[in-house]
mmCIF file of N, CA and C in Angstrom:
data_model
loop_
_atom_site.group_PDB
_atom_site.id
_atom_site.type_symbol
_atom_site.label_atom_id
_atom_site.label_comp_id
_atom_site.label_asym_id
_atom_site.label_seq_id
_atom_site.Cartn_x
_atom_site.Cartn_y
_atom_site.Cartn_z
ATOM 1 N N MET A 1 103.611 141.563 -38.506
ATOM 2 C CA MET A 1 102.363 141.223 -39.150
ATOM 3 C C MET A 1 101.233 141.829 -38.332
ATOM 4 N N HIS A 2 100.270 142.383 -38.983
ATOM 5 C CA HIS A 2 99.154 143.045 -38.320
ATOM 6 C C HIS A 2 97.881 142.232 -38.556
ATOM 7 N N ASP A 3 97.174 141.892 -37.473
ATOM 8 C CA ASP A 3 95.919 141.149 -37.562
ATOM 9 C C ASP A 3 94.785 142.147 -37.728
ATOM 10 N N GLN A 4 94.146 142.130 -38.888
ATOM 11 C CA GLN A 4 93.103 143.101 -39.171
ATOM 12 C C GLN A 4 91.807 142.811 -38.422
ATOM 13 N N GLY A 5 91.652 141.602 -37.868
ATOM 14 C CA GLY A 5 90.428 141.253 -37.164
ATOM 15 C C GLY A 5 90.454 141.655 -35.700
ATOM 16 N N SER A 6 91.610 142.028 -35.178
ATOM 17 C CA SER A 6 91.677 142.345 -33.752
ATOM 18 C C SER A 6 91.309 143.799 -33.520
ATOM 19 N N GLN A 7 90.801 144.072 -32.321
ATOM 20 C CA GLN A 7 90.405 145.417 -31.950
ATOM 21 C C GLN A 7 90.974 145.737 -30.590
ATOM 22 N N LEU A 8 91.281 146.967 -30.370
ATOM 23 C CA LEU A 8 91.718 147.434 -29.068
ATOM 24 C C LEU A 8 90.481 147.954 -28.346
ATOM 25 N N VAL A 9 90.180 147.364 -27.200
ATOM 26 C CA VAL A 9 89.004 147.760 -26.438
ATOM 27 C C VAL A 9 89.468 148.520 -25.212
ATOM 28 N N THR A 10 88.940 149.701 -25.042
ATOM 29 C CA THR A 10 89.277 150.478 -23.855
ATOM 30 C C THR A 10 88.028 150.600 -22.993
ATOM 31 N N THR A 11 88.238 150.546 -21.696
ATOM 32 C CA THR A 11 87.132 150.634 -20.756
ATOM 33 C C THR A 11 87.430 151.741 -19.762
ATOM 34 N N THR A 12 86.482 152.620 -19.610
ATOM 35 C CA THR A 12 86.636 153.716 -18.659
ATOM 36 C C THR A 12 86.143 153.255 -17.288
ATOM 37 N N PRO A 13 86.549 153.944 -16.208
ATOM 38 C CA PRO A 13 86.042 153.596 -14.876
ATOM 39 C C PRO A 13 84.518 153.665 -14.810
ATOM 40 N N ALA A 14 83.913 154.590 -15.523
ATOM 41 C CA ALA A 14 82.447 154.701 -15.518
ATOM 42 C C ALA A 14 81.812 153.456 -16.138
ATOM 43 N N LYS A 15 82.396 152.942 -17.222
ATOM 44 C CA LYS A 15 81.868 151.729 -17.846
ATOM 45 C C LYS A 15 82.045 150.519 -16.924
ATOM 46 N N LEU A 16 83.165 150.447 -16.225
ATOM 47 C CA LEU A 16 83.387 149.355 -15.276
ATOM 48 C C LEU A 16 82.346 149.389 -14.162
ATOM 49 N N LEU A 17 82.085 150.587 -13.630
ATOM 50 C CA LEU A 17 81.097 150.740 -12.565
ATOM 51 C C LEU A 17 79.711 150.359 -13.082
ATOM 52 N N GLN A 18 79.382 150.789 -14.282
ATOM 53 C CA GLN A 18 78.085 150.465 -14.875
ATOM 54 C C GLN A 18 77.939 148.952 -15.025
ATOM 55 N N GLY A 19 78.978 148.295 -15.479
ATOM 56 C CA GLY A 19 78.947 146.835 -15.624
ATOM 57 C C GLY A 19 78.797 146.142 -14.284
ATOM 58 N N ALA A 20 79.488 146.642 -13.260
ATOM 59 C CA ALA A 20 79.388 146.053 -11.917
ATOM 60 C C ALA A 20 77.981 146.204 -11.366
ATOM 61 N N ILE A 21 77.341 147.342 -11.630
ATOM 62 C CA ILE A 21 75.971 147.564 -11.152
ATOM 63 C C ILE A 21 75.016 146.591 -11.843
ATOM 64 N N VAL A 22 75.189 146.387 -13.137
ATOM 65 C CA VAL A 22 74.332 145.454 -13.873
ATOM 66 C C VAL A 22 74.498 144.039 -13.319
ATOM 67 N N ILE A 23 75.730 143.611 -13.065
ATOM 68 C CA ILE A 23 75.988 142.282 -12.513
ATOM 69 C C ILE A 23 75.357 142.146 -11.136
ATOM 70 N N ALA A 24 75.490 143.188 -10.288
ATOM 71 C CA ALA A 24 74.900 143.151 -8.953
ATOM 72 C C ALA A 24 73.386 143.046 -9.021
ATOM 73 N N LEU A 25 72.748 143.788 -9.925
ATOM 74 C CA LEU A 25 71.296 143.734 -10.061
ATOM 75 C C LEU A 25 70.836 142.364 -10.558
ATOM 76 N N LEU A 26 71.568 141.789 -11.510
ATOM 77 C CA LEU A 26 71.230 140.449 -11.988
ATOM 78 C C LEU A 26 71.375 139.424 -10.879
ATOM 79 N N SER A 27 72.405 139.566 -10.058
ATOM 80 C CA SER A 27 72.613 138.661 -8.936
ATOM 81 C C SER A 27 71.470 138.759 -7.938
ATOM 82 N N LEU A 28 71.037 139.986 -7.623
ATOM 83 C CA LEU A 28 69.926 140.176 -6.689
ATOM 84 C C LEU A 28 68.632 139.602 -7.255
ATOM 85 N N ALA A 29 68.403 139.796 -8.541
ATOM 86 C CA ALA A 29 67.195 139.266 -9.173
ATOM 87 C C ALA A 29 67.195 137.745 -9.134
ATOM 88 N N THR A 30 68.354 137.126 -9.370
ATOM 89 C CA THR A 30 68.465 135.673 -9.324
ATOM 90 C C THR A 30 68.200 135.156 -7.926
ATOM 91 N N GLU A 31 68.768 135.823 -6.888
ATOM 92 C CA GLU A 31 68.543 135.416 -5.508
ATOM 93 C C GLU A 31 67.076 135.561 -5.138
ATOM 94 N N ALA A 32 66.435 136.637 -5.556
ATOM 95 C CA ALA A 32 65.022 136.853 -5.241
ATOM 96 C C ALA A 32 64.164 135.782 -5.902
ATOM 97 N N ALA A 33 64.484 135.437 -7.135
ATOM 98 C CA ALA A 33 63.718 134.390 -7.820
ATOM 99 C C ALA A 33 63.907 133.063 -7.126
ATOM 100 N N GLY A 34 65.131 132.766 -6.679
ATOM 101 C CA GLY A 34 65.390 131.523 -5.955
ATOM 102 C C GLY A 34 64.664 131.487 -4.635
ATOM 103 N N ALA A 35 64.601 132.614 -3.915
ATOM 104 C CA ALA A 35 63.913 132.666 -2.632
ATOM 105 C C ALA A 35 62.427 132.447 -2.821
ATOM 106 N N ALA A 36 61.855 132.971 -3.884
ATOM 107 C CA ALA A 36 60.425 132.802 -4.129
ATOM 108 C C ALA A 36 60.097 131.345 -4.426
ATOM 109 N N ASP A 37 61.037 130.611 -4.999
ATOM 110 C CA ASP A 37 60.806 129.215 -5.360
ATOM 111 C C ASP A 37 61.298 128.246 -4.295
ATOM 112 N N SER A 38 61.770 128.722 -3.155
ATOM 113 C CA SER A 38 62.434 127.851 -2.204
ATOM 114 C C SER A 38 61.487 126.909 -1.476
ATOM 115 N N VAL A 39 60.205 127.220 -1.351
ATOM 116 C CA VAL A 39 59.257 126.322 -0.702
ATOM 117 C C VAL A 39 58.508 125.572 -1.783
ATOM 118 N N SER A 40 58.570 124.256 -1.712
ATOM 119 C CA SER A 40 57.942 123.451 -2.743
ATOM 120 C C SER A 40 57.009 122.429 -2.124
ATOM 121 N N PRO A 41 55.709 122.528 -2.423
ATOM 122 C CA PRO A 41 54.794 121.501 -1.937
ATOM 123 C C PRO A 41 54.951 120.234 -2.784
ATOM 124 N N ALA A 42 54.623 119.101 -2.192
ATOM 125 C CA ALA A 42 54.699 117.837 -2.922
ATOM 126 C C ALA A 42 53.537 117.731 -3.892
ATOM 127 N N SER A 43 53.757 117.009 -4.977
ATOM 128 C CA SER A 43 52.646 116.709 -5.873
ATOM 129 C C SER A 43 52.073 115.361 -5.440
ATOM 130 N N ALA A 44 50.760 115.224 -5.513
ATOM 131 C CA ALA A 44 50.109 113.988 -5.088
ATOM 132 C C ALA A 44 49.533 113.275 -6.291
ATOM 133 N N ALA A 45 49.678 111.966 -6.280
ATOM 134 C CA ALA A 45 49.141 111.141 -7.357
ATOM 135 C C ALA A 45 47.797 110.579 -6.928
ATOM 136 N N ALA A 46 47.111 109.950 -7.855
ATOM 137 C CA ALA A 46 45.813 109.353 -7.570
ATOM 138 C C ALA A 46 45.930 108.271 -6.490
ATOM 139 N N ASP A 47 47.093 107.639 -6.381
ATOM 140 C CA ASP A 47 47.291 106.585 -5.380
ATOM 141 C C ASP A 47 47.649 107.152 -4.000
ATOM 142 N N ASP A 48 47.515 108.469 -3.810
ATOM 143 C CA ASP A 48 47.769 109.158 -2.549
ATOM 144 C C ASP A 48 49.256 109.245 -2.208
ATOM 145 N N LEU A 49 50.112 108.850 -3.133
ATOM 146 C CA LEU A 49 51.552 108.926 -2.941
ATOM 147 C C LEU A 49 52.020 110.349 -3.235
ATOM 148 N N GLN A 50 52.730 110.938 -2.302
ATOM 149 C CA GLN A 50 53.297 112.277 -2.511
ATOM 150 C C GLN A 50 54.656 112.113 -3.167
ATOM 151 N N ARG A 51 54.885 112.847 -4.250
ATOM 152 C CA ARG A 51 56.158 112.743 -4.973
ATOM 153 C C ARG A 51 56.861 114.094 -4.960
ATOM 154 N N VAL A 52 58.145 114.045 -4.622
ATOM 155 C CA VAL A 52 58.966 115.252 -4.595
ATOM 156 C C VAL A 52 60.276 114.951 -5.306
ATOM 157 N N ALA A 53 60.668 115.838 -6.220
ATOM 158 C CA ALA A 53 61.963 115.725 -6.889
ATOM 159 C C ALA A 53 62.898 116.770 -6.289
ATOM 160 N N ILE A 54 64.066 116.316 -5.847
ATOM 161 C CA ILE A 54 65.080 117.215 -5.287
ATOM 162 C C ILE A 54 66.345 117.061 -6.119
ATOM 163 N N VAL A 55 66.852 118.185 -6.590
ATOM 164 C CA VAL A 55 68.071 118.195 -7.397
ATOM 165 C C VAL A 55 69.168 118.903 -6.610
ATOM 166 N N GLY A 56 70.317 118.272 -6.540
ATOM 167 C CA GLY A 56 71.474 118.883 -5.893
ATOM 168 C C GLY A 56 72.459 119.338 -6.942
ATOM 169 N N GLY A 57 73.363 120.172 -6.514
ATOM 170 C CA GLY A 57 74.384 120.651 -7.427
ATOM 171 C C GLY A 57 75.543 121.233 -6.658
ATOM 172 N N SER A 58 76.148 122.212 -7.225
ATOM 173 C CA SER A 58 77.337 122.823 -6.635
ATOM 174 C C SER A 58 76.965 123.563 -5.349
ATOM 175 N N TYR A 59 76.859 122.797 -4.270
ATOM 176 C CA TYR A 59 76.581 123.297 -2.914
ATOM 177 C C TYR A 59 75.169 123.838 -2.743
ATOM 178 N N PHE A 60 74.182 123.180 -3.348
ATOM 179 C CA PHE A 60 72.786 123.555 -3.147
ATOM 180 C C PHE A 60 71.897 122.334 -3.324
ATOM 181 N N PHE A 61 70.706 122.412 -2.775
ATOM 182 C CA PHE A 61 69.605 121.515 -3.092
ATOM 183 C C PHE A 61 68.461 122.401 -3.554
ATOM 184 N N ARG A 62 67.752 121.953 -4.584
ATOM 185 C CA ARG A 62 66.609 122.700 -5.084
ATOM 186 C C ARG A 62 65.439 121.752 -5.236
ATOM 187 N N PRO A 63 64.329 121.954 -4.593
ATOM 188 C CA PRO A 63 64.073 123.023 -3.631
ATOM 189 C C PRO A 63 64.766 122.722 -2.303
ATOM 190 N N ASP A 64 64.954 123.757 -1.518
ATOM 191 C CA ASP A 64 65.601 123.562 -0.222
ATOM 192 C C ASP A 64 64.605 123.570 0.935
ATOM 193 N N HIS A 65 63.321 123.702 0.623
ATOM 194 C CA HIS A 65 62.262 123.618 1.625
ATOM 195 C C HIS A 65 61.060 122.937 0.970
ATOM 196 N N VAL A 66 60.739 121.760 1.471
ATOM 197 C CA VAL A 66 59.658 120.962 0.903
ATOM 198 C C VAL A 66 58.596 120.763 1.973
ATOM 199 N N VAL A 67 57.326 120.901 1.593
ATOM 200 C CA VAL A 67 56.218 120.703 2.529
ATOM 201 C C VAL A 67 55.359 119.550 2.021
ATOM 202 N N VAL A 68 55.128 118.567 2.896
ATOM 203 C CA VAL A 68 54.279 117.418 2.568
ATOM 204 C C VAL A 68 53.277 117.198 3.698
ATOM 205 N N LYS A 69 52.331 116.303 3.460
ATOM 206 C CA LYS A 69 51.302 116.018 4.463
ATOM 207 C C LYS A 69 51.641 114.739 5.224
ATOM 208 N N ALA A 70 51.398 114.769 6.516
ATOM 209 C CA ALA A 70 51.616 113.598 7.361
ATOM 210 C C ALA A 70 50.562 112.545 7.052
ATOM 211 N N GLY A 71 50.871 111.288 7.335
ATOM 212 C CA GLY A 71 49.913 110.210 7.172
ATOM 213 C C GLY A 71 49.748 109.721 5.748
ATOM 214 N N ARG A 72 50.572 110.228 4.836
ATOM 215 C CA ARG A 72 50.525 109.793 3.445
ATOM 216 C C ARG A 72 51.918 109.364 3.022
ATOM 217 N N PRO A 73 52.027 108.341 2.195
ATOM 218 C CA PRO A 73 53.353 107.897 1.762
ATOM 219 C C PRO A 73 54.062 108.988 0.954
ATOM 220 N N LEU A 74 55.374 109.013 1.103
ATOM 221 C CA LEU A 74 56.201 110.032 0.453
ATOM 222 C C LEU A 74 57.284 109.357 -0.371
ATOM 223 N N GLU A 75 57.481 109.865 -1.571
ATOM 224 C CA GLU A 75 58.535 109.378 -2.448
ATOM 225 C C GLU A 75 59.433 110.563 -2.813
ATOM 226 N N LEU A 76 60.702 110.486 -2.435
ATOM 227 C CA LEU A 76 61.683 111.509 -2.790
ATOM 228 C C LEU A 76 62.529 110.975 -3.934
ATOM 229 N N ALA A 77 62.569 111.702 -5.046
ATOM 230 C CA ALA A 77 63.417 111.369 -6.190
ATOM 231 C C ALA A 77 64.593 112.337 -6.143
ATOM 232 N N VAL A 78 65.774 111.821 -5.836
ATOM 233 C CA VAL A 78 66.940 112.663 -5.584
ATOM 234 C C VAL A 78 68.021 112.383 -6.622
ATOM 235 N N ARG A 79 68.605 113.468 -7.140
ATOM 236 C CA ARG A 79 69.731 113.348 -8.079
ATOM 237 C C ARG A 79 70.566 114.624 -8.017
ATOM 238 N N VAL A 80 71.711 114.624 -8.677
ATOM 239 C CA VAL A 80 72.531 115.826 -8.781
ATOM 240 C C VAL A 80 72.707 116.197 -10.238
ATOM 241 N N GLU A 81 72.988 117.478 -10.454
ATOM 242 C CA GLU A 81 73.312 117.948 -11.800
ATOM 243 C C GLU A 81 74.663 117.371 -12.203
ATOM 244 N N ALA A 82 74.928 117.407 -13.481
ATOM 245 C CA ALA A 82 76.200 116.896 -13.987
ATOM 246 C C ALA A 82 77.362 117.620 -13.327
ATOM 247 N N GLY A 83 78.378 116.875 -12.976
ATOM 248 C CA GLY A 83 79.564 117.460 -12.352
ATOM 249 C C GLY A 83 80.484 116.363 -11.878
ATOM 250 N N ILE A 84 81.622 116.771 -11.342
ATOM 251 C CA ILE A 84 82.599 115.777 -10.898
ATOM 252 C C ILE A 84 82.685 115.656 -9.376
ATOM 253 N N ILE A 85 82.024 116.555 -8.661
ATOM 254 C CA ILE A 85 82.099 116.537 -7.204
ATOM 255 C C ILE A 85 81.089 115.521 -6.670
ATOM 256 N N PRO A 86 81.535 114.547 -5.865
ATOM 257 C CA PRO A 86 80.595 113.561 -5.314
ATOM 258 C C PRO A 86 79.730 114.172 -4.207
ATOM 259 N N HIS A 87 78.451 113.768 -4.184
ATOM 260 C CA HIS A 87 77.518 114.266 -3.173
ATOM 261 C C HIS A 87 76.751 113.109 -2.557
ATOM 262 N N ARG A 88 76.186 113.377 -1.376
ATOM 263 C CA ARG A 88 75.305 112.422 -0.700
ATOM 264 C C ARG A 88 74.037 113.150 -0.287
ATOM 265 N N PHE A 89 72.993 112.368 -0.103
ATOM 266 C CA PHE A 89 71.741 112.892 0.421
ATOM 267 C C PHE A 89 71.514 112.230 1.764
ATOM 268 N N VAL A 90 71.531 113.047 2.811
ATOM 269 C CA VAL A 90 71.306 112.556 4.167
ATOM 270 C C VAL A 90 70.046 113.219 4.697
ATOM 271 N N LEU A 91 69.100 112.413 5.150
ATOM 272 C CA LEU A 91 67.864 112.909 5.754
ATOM 273 C C LEU A 91 67.892 112.522 7.224
ATOM 274 N N GLU A 92 67.672 113.536 8.089
ATOM 275 C CA GLU A 92 67.763 113.312 9.533
ATOM 276 C C GLU A 92 66.556 113.882 10.258
ATOM 277 N N THR A 93 66.264 113.296 11.405
ATOM 278 C CA THR A 93 65.253 113.854 12.291
ATOM 279 C C THR A 93 65.836 115.098 12.952
ATOM 280 N N ALA A 94 64.983 115.865 13.622
ATOM 281 C CA ALA A 94 65.445 117.092 14.282
ATOM 282 C C ALA A 94 66.514 116.804 15.337
ATOM 283 N N ASP A 95 66.497 115.600 15.933
ATOM 284 C CA ASP A 95 67.499 115.265 16.947
ATOM 285 C C ASP A 95 68.740 114.585 16.360
ATOM 286 N N GLY A 96 68.840 114.554 15.025
ATOM 287 C CA GLY A 96 70.055 114.059 14.375
ATOM 288 C C GLY A 96 70.053 112.587 14.016
ATOM 289 N N ARG A 97 68.959 111.866 14.218
ATOM 290 C CA ARG A 97 68.889 110.446 13.858
ATOM 291 C C ARG A 97 68.761 110.329 12.338
ATOM 292 N N SER A 98 69.608 109.522 11.741
ATOM 293 C CA SER A 98 69.634 109.377 10.280
ATOM 294 C C SER A 98 68.503 108.481 9.786
ATOM 295 N N LEU A 99 67.760 108.974 8.789
ATOM 296 C CA LEU A 99 66.703 108.199 8.142
ATOM 297 C C LEU A 99 67.153 107.697 6.777
ATOM 298 N N ALA A 100 68.095 108.390 6.172
ATOM 299 C CA ALA A 100 68.641 108.001 4.868
ATOM 300 C C ALA A 100 70.025 108.605 4.731
ATOM 301 N N ASP A 101 70.918 107.870 4.100
ATOM 302 C CA ASP A 101 72.264 108.354 3.805
ATOM 303 C C ASP A 101 72.724 107.610 2.559
ATOM 304 N N VAL A 102 72.537 108.255 1.394
ATOM 305 C CA VAL A 102 72.847 107.599 0.124
ATOM 306 C C VAL A 102 73.699 108.503 -0.760
ATOM 307 N N PRO A 103 74.662 107.906 -1.470
ATOM 308 C CA PRO A 103 75.390 108.691 -2.465
ATOM 309 C C PRO A 103 74.434 109.003 -3.613
ATOM 310 N N ILE A 104 74.531 110.199 -4.164
ATOM 311 C CA ILE A 104 73.664 110.561 -5.286
ATOM 312 C C ILE A 104 74.499 110.980 -6.480
ATOM 313 N N ASN A 105 73.945 110.742 -7.652
ATOM 314 C CA ASN A 105 74.617 111.125 -8.894
ATOM 315 C C ASN A 105 73.555 111.562 -9.896
ATOM 316 N N GLU A 106 73.882 111.560 -11.174
ATOM 317 C CA GLU A 106 72.951 112.046 -12.195
ATOM 318 C C GLU A 106 71.761 111.112 -12.400
ATOM 319 N N LYS A 107 71.895 109.866 -12.006
ATOM 320 C CA LYS A 107 70.784 108.916 -12.109
ATOM 321 C C LYS A 107 69.920 109.073 -10.853
ATOM 322 N N THR A 108 68.633 109.279 -11.040
ATOM 323 C CA THR A 108 67.711 109.521 -9.935
ATOM 324 C C THR A 108 67.611 108.313 -9.010
ATOM 325 N N LYS A 109 67.705 108.594 -7.708
ATOM 326 C CA LYS A 109 67.465 107.580 -6.684
ATOM 327 C C LYS A 109 66.139 107.893 -6.036
ATOM 328 N N VAL A 110 65.325 106.867 -5.844
ATOM 329 C CA VAL A 110 64.004 107.057 -5.259
ATOM 330 C C VAL A 110 64.012 106.490 -3.841
ATOM 331 N N LEU A 111 63.629 107.349 -2.896
ATOM 332 C CA LEU A 111 63.555 106.967 -1.484
ATOM 333 C C LEU A 111 62.103 107.075 -1.050
ATOM 334 N N ARG A 112 61.634 106.084 -0.293
ATOM 335 C CA ARG A 112 60.238 106.091 0.157
ATOM 336 C C ARG A 112 60.170 106.145 1.677
ATOM 337 N N PHE A 113 59.214 106.955 2.159
ATOM 338 C CA PHE A 113 59.058 107.164 3.596
ATOM 339 C C PHE A 113 57.588 107.260 3.967
ATOM 340 N N ALA A 114 57.317 107.005 5.235
ATOM 341 C CA ALA A 114 56.040 107.317 5.872
ATOM 342 C C ALA A 114 56.446 108.038 7.159
ATOM 343 N N LEU A 115 56.329 109.355 7.158
ATOM 344 C CA LEU A 115 56.869 110.157 8.259
ATOM 345 C C LEU A 115 55.773 110.833 9.071
ATOM 346 N N PRO A 116 55.958 110.871 10.389
ATOM 347 C CA PRO A 116 55.030 111.644 11.212
ATOM 348 C C PRO A 116 55.311 113.141 11.058
ATOM 349 N N ALA A 117 54.379 113.959 11.513
ATOM 350 C CA ALA A 117 54.547 115.413 11.423
ATOM 351 C C ALA A 117 55.840 115.830 12.116
ATOM 352 N N GLY A 118 56.483 116.836 11.547
ATOM 353 C CA GLY A 118 57.728 117.357 12.102
ATOM 354 C C GLY A 118 58.599 117.936 11.013
ATOM 355 N N LYS A 119 59.748 118.429 11.427
ATOM 356 C CA LYS A 119 60.717 118.967 10.471
ATOM 357 C C LYS A 119 61.905 118.029 10.401
ATOM 358 N N TYR A 120 62.311 117.740 9.187
ATOM 359 C CA TYR A 120 63.423 116.853 8.925
ATOM 360 C C TYR A 120 64.461 117.625 8.113
ATOM 361 N N LEU A 121 65.706 117.432 8.422
ATOM 362 C CA LEU A 121 66.783 118.151 7.741
ATOM 363 C C LEU A 121 67.415 117.247 6.697
ATOM 364 N N PHE A 122 67.683 117.802 5.516
ATOM 365 C CA PHE A 122 68.473 117.047 4.547
ATOM 366 C C PHE A 122 69.698 117.860 4.191
ATOM 367 N N GLN A 123 70.771 117.141 3.855
ATOM 368 C CA GLN A 123 72.054 117.794 3.636
ATOM 369 C C GLN A 123 73.004 116.861 2.902
ATOM 370 N N CYS A 124 74.107 117.458 2.454
ATOM 371 C CA CYS A 124 75.244 116.691 1.938
ATOM 372 C C CYS A 124 76.404 116.953 2.886
ATOM 373 N N PRO A 125 76.850 115.938 3.623
ATOM 374 C CA PRO A 125 77.924 116.145 4.586
ATOM 375 C C PRO A 125 79.337 116.012 3.999
ATOM 376 N N ASN A 126 79.444 115.735 2.703
ATOM 377 C CA ASN A 126 80.769 115.506 2.109
ATOM 378 C C ASN A 126 81.694 116.691 2.342
ATOM 379 N N ARG A 127 82.983 116.366 2.415
ATOM 380 C CA ARG A 127 84.002 117.389 2.673
ATOM 381 C C ARG A 127 85.283 116.939 1.974
ATOM 382 N N LEU A 128 86.002 117.879 1.426
ATOM 383 C CA LEU A 128 87.290 117.603 0.808
ATOM 384 C C LEU A 128 88.383 118.140 1.708
ATOM 385 N N LEU A 129 89.203 117.257 2.207
ATOM 386 C CA LEU A 129 90.341 117.597 3.067
ATOM 387 C C LEU A 129 89.978 118.597 4.162
ATOM 388 N N PHE A 130 90.594 119.771 4.127
ATOM 389 C CA PHE A 130 90.396 120.748 5.195
ATOM 390 C C PHE A 130 89.409 121.860 4.823
ATOM 391 N N PHE A 131 88.716 121.689 3.712
ATOM 392 C CA PHE A 131 87.751 122.688 3.274
ATOM 393 C C PHE A 131 86.447 122.545 4.047
ATOM 394 N N LYS A 132 85.576 123.539 3.934
ATOM 395 C CA LYS A 132 84.256 123.454 4.549
ATOM 396 C C LYS A 132 83.485 122.298 3.929
ATOM 397 N N SER A 133 82.591 121.701 4.732
ATOM 398 C CA SER A 133 81.750 120.628 4.196
ATOM 399 C C SER A 133 80.728 121.227 3.242
ATOM 400 N N HIS A 134 80.121 120.377 2.444
ATOM 401 C CA HIS A 134 79.087 120.848 1.521
ATOM 402 C C HIS A 134 77.920 121.437 2.313
ATOM 403 N N ARG A 135 77.606 120.833 3.463
ATOM 404 C CA ARG A 135 76.549 121.369 4.323
ATOM 405 C C ARG A 135 76.895 122.775 4.772
ATOM 406 N N GLU A 136 78.126 122.984 5.194
ATOM 407 C CA GLU A 136 78.567 124.318 5.637
ATOM 408 C C GLU A 136 78.551 125.328 4.493
ATOM 409 N N ARG A 137 78.634 124.845 3.269
ATOM 410 C CA ARG A 137 78.606 125.739 2.102
ATOM 411 C C ARG A 137 77.191 125.972 1.578
ATOM 412 N N GLY A 138 76.181 125.422 2.277
ATOM 413 C CA GLY A 138 74.801 125.705 1.899
ATOM 414 C C GLY A 138 74.022 124.560 1.290
ATOM 415 N N MET A 139 74.613 123.376 1.217
ATOM 416 C CA MET A 139 73.913 122.246 0.613
ATOM 417 C C MET A 139 73.051 121.569 1.677
ATOM 418 N N THR A 140 71.960 122.273 2.048
ATOM 419 C CA THR A 140 71.050 121.805 3.086
ATOM 420 C C THR A 140 69.618 122.120 2.694
ATOM 421 N N GLY A 141 68.688 121.530 3.416
ATOM 422 C CA GLY A 141 67.286 121.822 3.199
ATOM 423 C C GLY A 141 66.441 121.293 4.332
ATOM 424 N N VAL A 142 65.148 121.600 4.247
ATOM 425 C CA VAL A 142 64.194 121.170 5.273
ATOM 426 C C VAL A 142 63.013 120.480 4.596
ATOM 427 N N LEU A 143 62.675 119.315 5.114
ATOM 428 C CA LEU A 143 61.465 118.614 4.714
ATOM 429 C C LEU A 143 60.483 118.787 5.853
ATOM 430 N N GLU A 144 59.395 119.493 5.587
ATOM 431 C CA GLU A 144 58.405 119.803 6.626
ATOM 432 C C GLU A 144 57.172 118.935 6.389
ATOM 433 N N VAL A 145 56.868 118.098 7.380
ATOM 434 C CA VAL A 145 55.708 117.216 7.299
ATOM 435 C C VAL A 145 54.634 117.808 8.202
ATOM 436 N N LYS A 146 53.513 118.203 7.598
ATOM 437 C CA LYS A 146 52.438 118.874 8.346
ATOM 438 C C LYS A 146 51.212 117.983 8.457
ATOM 439 N N GLU A 147 50.499 118.155 9.580
ATOM 440 C CA GLU A 147 49.226 117.436 9.795
ATOM 441 C C GLU A 147 48.213 117.856 8.764
#
């Protein structure tokens, strides 16, 4: 029996190379766009509360660099994109002291802080068996509190 809807597709090495170049260029454009968006200032409300939304996903946090002002209350709204891999949000001082360590999922969790100037690291430390941790795979970020 012959299927009249099927087609035989042939690909030459030149077409394969052309396709690989297009994929590489799209990948570079995506990385460049992500790098341009990587620093995110907090939005401030009339009540002087700084609000920042951080979304995690498959080994990333977006944004991965947040800048806020010292001396003002801060509200972090943290969640992850849909998926089956469990994640946590850990916020630490530069010397490794934990300020927050909460499991995160698709429902937003709101964390409130009053932080002095400095750099704070956030990450997901989860790990499956002998694989690299989520932090080692790039699920990290910096919260920069400036005077």
